[in-house]
PDB file of C-alpha atoms in Angstrom:
ATOM      1  CA  UNK A   1      95.062  97.517  33.929  1.00 67.00           C
ATOM      2  CA  UNK A   2      91.630  98.828  34.456  1.00 86.00           C
ATOM      3  CA  UNK A   3      90.481 100.658  37.551  1.00 87.00           C
ATOM      4  CA  UNK A   4      88.016  97.882  38.280  1.00 89.00           C
ATOM      5  CA  UNK A   5      90.783  95.265  38.436  1.00 89.00           C
ATOM      6  CA  UNK A   6      92.910  97.496  40.685  1.00 89.00           C
ATOM      7  CA  UNK A   7      89.963  98.092  43.025  1.00 90.00           C
ATOM      8  CA  UNK A   8      89.290  94.347  43.284  1.00 92.00           C
ATOM      9  CA  UNK A   9      93.004  93.737  43.906  1.00 92.00           C
ATOM     10  CA  UNK A  10      93.051  96.360  46.696  1.00 92.00           C
ATOM     11  CA  UNK A  11      89.936  94.793  48.274  1.00 93.00           C
ATOM     12  CA  UNK A  12      91.504  91.347  48.178  1.00 92.00           C
ATOM     13  CA  UNK A  13      94.663  92.670  49.867  1.00 91.00           C
ATOM     14  CA  UNK A  14      92.592  94.366  52.591  1.00 93.00           C
ATOM     15  CA  UNK A  15      90.614  91.165  53.241  1.00 93.00           C
ATOM     16  CA  UNK A  16      93.883  89.206  53.388  1.00 93.00           C
ATOM     17  CA  UNK A  17      95.342  91.669  55.922  1.00 90.00           C
ATOM     18  CA  UNK A  18      92.210  91.390  58.088  1.00 90.00           C
ATOM     19  CA  UNK A  19      92.346  87.593  57.922  1.00 91.00           C
ATOM     20  CA  UNK A  20      96.053  87.517  58.835  1.00 91.00           C
ATOM     21  CA  UNK A  21      95.469  89.862  61.799  1.00 89.00           C
ATOM     22  CA  UNK A  22      92.627  87.649  62.950  1.00 88.00           C
ATOM     23  CA  UNK A  23      94.869  84.577  62.707  1.00 86.00           C
ATOM     24  CA  UNK A  24      97.590  86.277  64.774  1.00 85.00           C
ATOM     25  CA  UNK A  25      94.993  87.313  67.377  1.00 85.00           C
ATOM     26  CA  UNK A  26      93.736  83.722  67.592  1.00 84.00           C
ATOM     27  CA  UNK A  27      97.256  82.348  68.030  1.00 85.00           C
ATOM     28  CA  UNK A  28      97.968  84.840  70.815  1.00 83.00           C
ATOM     29  CA  UNK A  29      94.712  83.907  72.545  1.00 86.00           C
ATOM     30  CA  UNK A  30      95.536  80.185  72.285  1.00 84.00           C
ATOM     31  CA  UNK A  31      98.980  80.798  73.827  1.00 83.00           C
ATOM     32  CA  UNK A  32      97.452  82.788  76.676  1.00 82.00           C
ATOM     33  CA  UNK A  33      94.917  80.059  77.430  1.00 83.00           C
ATOM     34  CA  UNK A  34      97.634  77.383  77.301  1.00 83.00           C
ATOM     35  CA  UNK A  35      99.709  79.345  79.820  1.00 81.00           C
ATOM     36  CA  UNK A  36      96.675  79.753  82.097  1.00 81.00           C
ATOM     37  CA  UNK A  37      96.054  76.000  81.889  1.00 81.00           C
ATOM     38  CA  UNK A  38      99.693  75.233  82.674  1.00 78.00           C
ATOM     39  CA  UNK A  39      99.609  77.531  85.687  1.00 77.00           C
ATOM     40  CA  UNK A  40      96.344  76.043  86.910  1.00 73.00           C
ATOM     41  CA  UNK A  41      97.682  72.496  86.557  1.00 67.00           C
ATOM     42  CA  UNK A  42     100.931  73.379  88.350  1.00 60.00           C
ATOM     43  CA  UNK A  43      99.145  74.873  91.315  1.00 57.00           C
ATOM     44  CA  UNK A  44      96.195  72.504  91.577  1.00 51.00           C
ATOM     45  CA  UNK A  45      97.821  69.091  91.164  1.00 52.00           C
ATOM     46  CA  UNK A  46     100.746  69.588  93.505  1.00 55.00           C
ATOM     47  CA  UNK A  47      99.841  70.336  97.079  1.00 59.00           C
ATOM     48  CA  UNK A  48     102.091  72.979  98.507  1.00 69.00           C
ATOM     49  CA  UNK A  49     104.968  71.301 100.265  1.00 72.00           C
ATOM     50  CA  UNK A  50     107.553  72.874 102.473  1.00 78.00           C
ATOM     51  CA  UNK A  51     111.155  72.986 101.328  1.00 80.00           C
ATOM     52  CA  UNK A  52     111.941  70.244 103.831  1.00 83.00           C
ATOM     53  CA  UNK A  53     109.082  67.990 102.652  1.00 84.00           C
ATOM     54  CA  UNK A  54     110.063  68.404  98.990  1.00 83.00           C
ATOM     55  CA  UNK A  55     113.674  67.563  99.853  1.00 84.00           C
ATOM     56  CA  UNK A  56     112.647  64.454 101.794  1.00 84.00           C
ATOM     57  CA  UNK A  57     110.384  63.321  98.938  1.00 83.00           C
ATOM     58  CA  UNK A  58     113.168  63.805  96.368  1.00 84.00           C
ATOM     59  CA  UNK A  59     115.867  62.031  98.423  1.00 82.00           C
ATOM     60  CA  UNK A  60     113.877  59.462 100.385  1.00 79.00           C
ATOM     61  CA  UNK A  61     116.092  56.564  99.241  1.00 82.00           C
ATOM     62  CA  UNK A  62     119.259  58.364 100.300  1.00 84.00           C
ATOM     63  CA  UNK A  63     118.136  59.410 103.796  1.00 83.00           C
ATOM     64  CA  UNK A  64     118.655  57.445 106.982  1.00 83.00           C
ATOM     65  CA  UNK A  65     116.633  57.682 110.175  1.00 83.00           C
ATOM     66  CA  UNK A  66     119.206  60.013 111.740  1.00 84.00           C
ATOM     67  CA  UNK A  67     118.831  62.327 108.725  1.00 84.00           C
ATOM     68  CA  UNK A  68     115.067  62.440 109.179  1.00 83.00           C
ATOM     69  CA  UNK A  69     115.486  63.197 112.889  1.00 84.00           C
ATOM     70  CA  UNK A  70     117.954  65.980 112.063  1.00 84.00           C
ATOM     71  CA  UNK A  71     115.517  67.393 109.491  1.00 85.00           C
ATOM     72  CA  UNK A  72     112.670  67.456 112.019  1.00 83.00           C
ATOM     73  CA  UNK A  73     113.911  70.912 113.067  1.00 84.00           C
ATOM     74  CA  UNK A  74     114.438  73.516 110.366  1.00 86.00           C
ATOM     75  CA  UNK A  75     117.602  75.114 111.809  1.00 90.00           C
ATOM     76  CA  UNK A  76     120.331  74.000 114.208  1.00 90.00           C
ATOM     77  CA  UNK A  77     123.291  75.648 115.882  1.00 92.00           C
ATOM     78  CA  UNK A  78     126.906  75.047 114.891  1.00 92.00           C
ATOM     79  CA  UNK A  79     127.636  72.466 117.604  1.00 94.00           C
ATOM     80  CA  UNK A  80     124.619  70.332 116.688  1.00 92.00           C
ATOM     81  CA  UNK A  81     125.414  70.512 112.989  1.00 93.00           C
ATOM     82  CA  UNK A  82     129.093  69.698 113.593  1.00 94.00           C
ATOM     83  CA  UNK A  83     128.141  66.692 115.724  1.00 92.00           C
ATOM     84  CA  UNK A  84     125.640  65.459 113.121  1.00 90.00           C
ATOM     85  CA  UNK A  85     127.716  66.068 110.006  1.00 90.00           C
ATOM     86  CA  UNK A  86     131.266  65.541 111.183  1.00 92.00           C
ATOM     87  CA  UNK A  87     132.217  68.928 109.716  1.00 92.00           C
ATOM     88  CA  UNK A  88     134.143  71.225 112.055  1.00 94.00           C
ATOM     89  CA  UNK A  89     132.478  74.397 113.270  1.00 93.00           C
ATOM     90  CA  UNK A  90     135.085  76.565 111.531  1.00 94.00           C
ATOM     91  CA  UNK A  91     134.468  74.754 108.233  1.00 93.00           C
ATOM     92  CA  UNK A  92     130.727  75.222 108.694  1.00 93.00           C
ATOM     93  CA  UNK A  93     131.250  78.951 109.211  1.00 93.00           C
ATOM     94  CA  UNK A  94     133.412  79.130 106.077  1.00 94.00           C
ATOM     95  CA  UNK A  95     130.805  77.195 104.082  1.00 92.00           C
ATOM     96  CA  UNK A  96     128.092  79.522 105.323  1.00 91.00           C
ATOM     97  CA  UNK A  97     130.129  82.579 104.391  1.00 91.00           C
ATOM     98  CA  UNK A  98     130.688  81.265 100.857  1.00 92.00           C
ATOM     99  CA  UNK A  99     127.019  80.324 100.455  1.00 89.00           C
ATOM    100  CA  UNK A 100     127.563  76.558 100.286  1.00 91.00           C
ATOM    101  CA  UNK A 101     125.182  76.110 103.227  1.00 91.00           C
ATOM    102  CA  UNK A 102     122.183  78.315 103.984  1.00 91.00           C
ATOM    103  CA  UNK A 103     122.101  80.063 107.336  1.00 91.00           C
ATOM    104  CA  UNK A 104     120.005  82.601 109.103  1.00 91.00           C
ATOM    105  CA  UNK A 105     121.137  84.818 111.920  1.00 90.00           C
ATOM    106  CA  UNK A 106     119.492  85.133 115.296  1.00 90.00           C
ATOM    107  CA  UNK A 107     118.885  88.578 116.776  1.00 91.00           C
ATOM    108  CA  UNK A 108     122.137  88.127 118.671  1.00 91.00           C
ATOM    109  CA  UNK A 109     123.957  87.419 115.373  1.00 89.00           C
ATOM    110  CA  UNK A 110     124.499  83.682 115.885  1.00 91.00           C
ATOM    111  CA  UNK A 111     124.336  81.395 112.871  1.00 92.00           C
ATOM    112  CA  UNK A 112     121.510  78.875 112.647  1.00 93.00           C
ATOM    113  CA  UNK A 113     122.178  76.357 109.874  1.00 93.00           C
ATOM    114  CA  UNK A 114     119.362  75.260 107.575  1.00 91.00           C
ATOM    115  CA  UNK A 115     119.032  71.511 108.056  1.00 89.00           C
ATOM    116  CA  UNK A 116     117.898  70.887 104.474  1.00 90.00           C
ATOM    117  CA  UNK A 117     120.939  72.746 103.191  1.00 90.00           C
ATOM    118  CA  UNK A 118     123.300  70.754 105.430  1.00 91.00           C
ATOM    119  CA  UNK A 119     121.847  67.371 104.440  1.00 90.00           C
ATOM    120  CA  UNK A 120     121.802  68.367 100.756  1.00 88.00           C
ATOM    121  CA  UNK A 121     125.482  69.311 101.011  1.00 89.00           C
ATOM    122  CA  UNK A 122     126.306  65.960 102.618  1.00 88.00           C
ATOM    123  CA  UNK A 123     124.361  63.989  99.989  1.00 85.00           C
ATOM    124  CA  UNK A 124     125.736  65.883  97.010  1.00 83.00           C
ATOM    125  CA  UNK A 125     129.251  65.798  98.455  1.00 74.00           C
ATOM    126  CA  UNK A 126     129.087  61.980  98.529  1.00 50.00           C
ATOM    127  CA  UNK A 127     128.207  61.671  94.837  1.00 43.00           C
TER     128      UNK A 127
END
């Protein structure tokens, strides 16, 4: 082979490498823009809803008026939850300790049961 042919071959390979790098750069840019669009759509089309509002919207057909009244407050004490749910206070404590129901503690250390978590447990337990 002549030097001229080898030089042209080397040039063609260099141009091909530049073109392939450019193609990869374009694909990366397209992916980044698609992710930005997806994030913008997710945040702009759905108004921010509280955990309780999202739960009510998802389970509207399964909730009764008493459920909605119970959900009007975000947390209840053990006696209120036991009266509403029919679950004994000791069972509620056990469920809270295992993570089956969300709780938060008051400054005095008392459990306050998350109403959404309690209603979710009752609905899913009935399925």
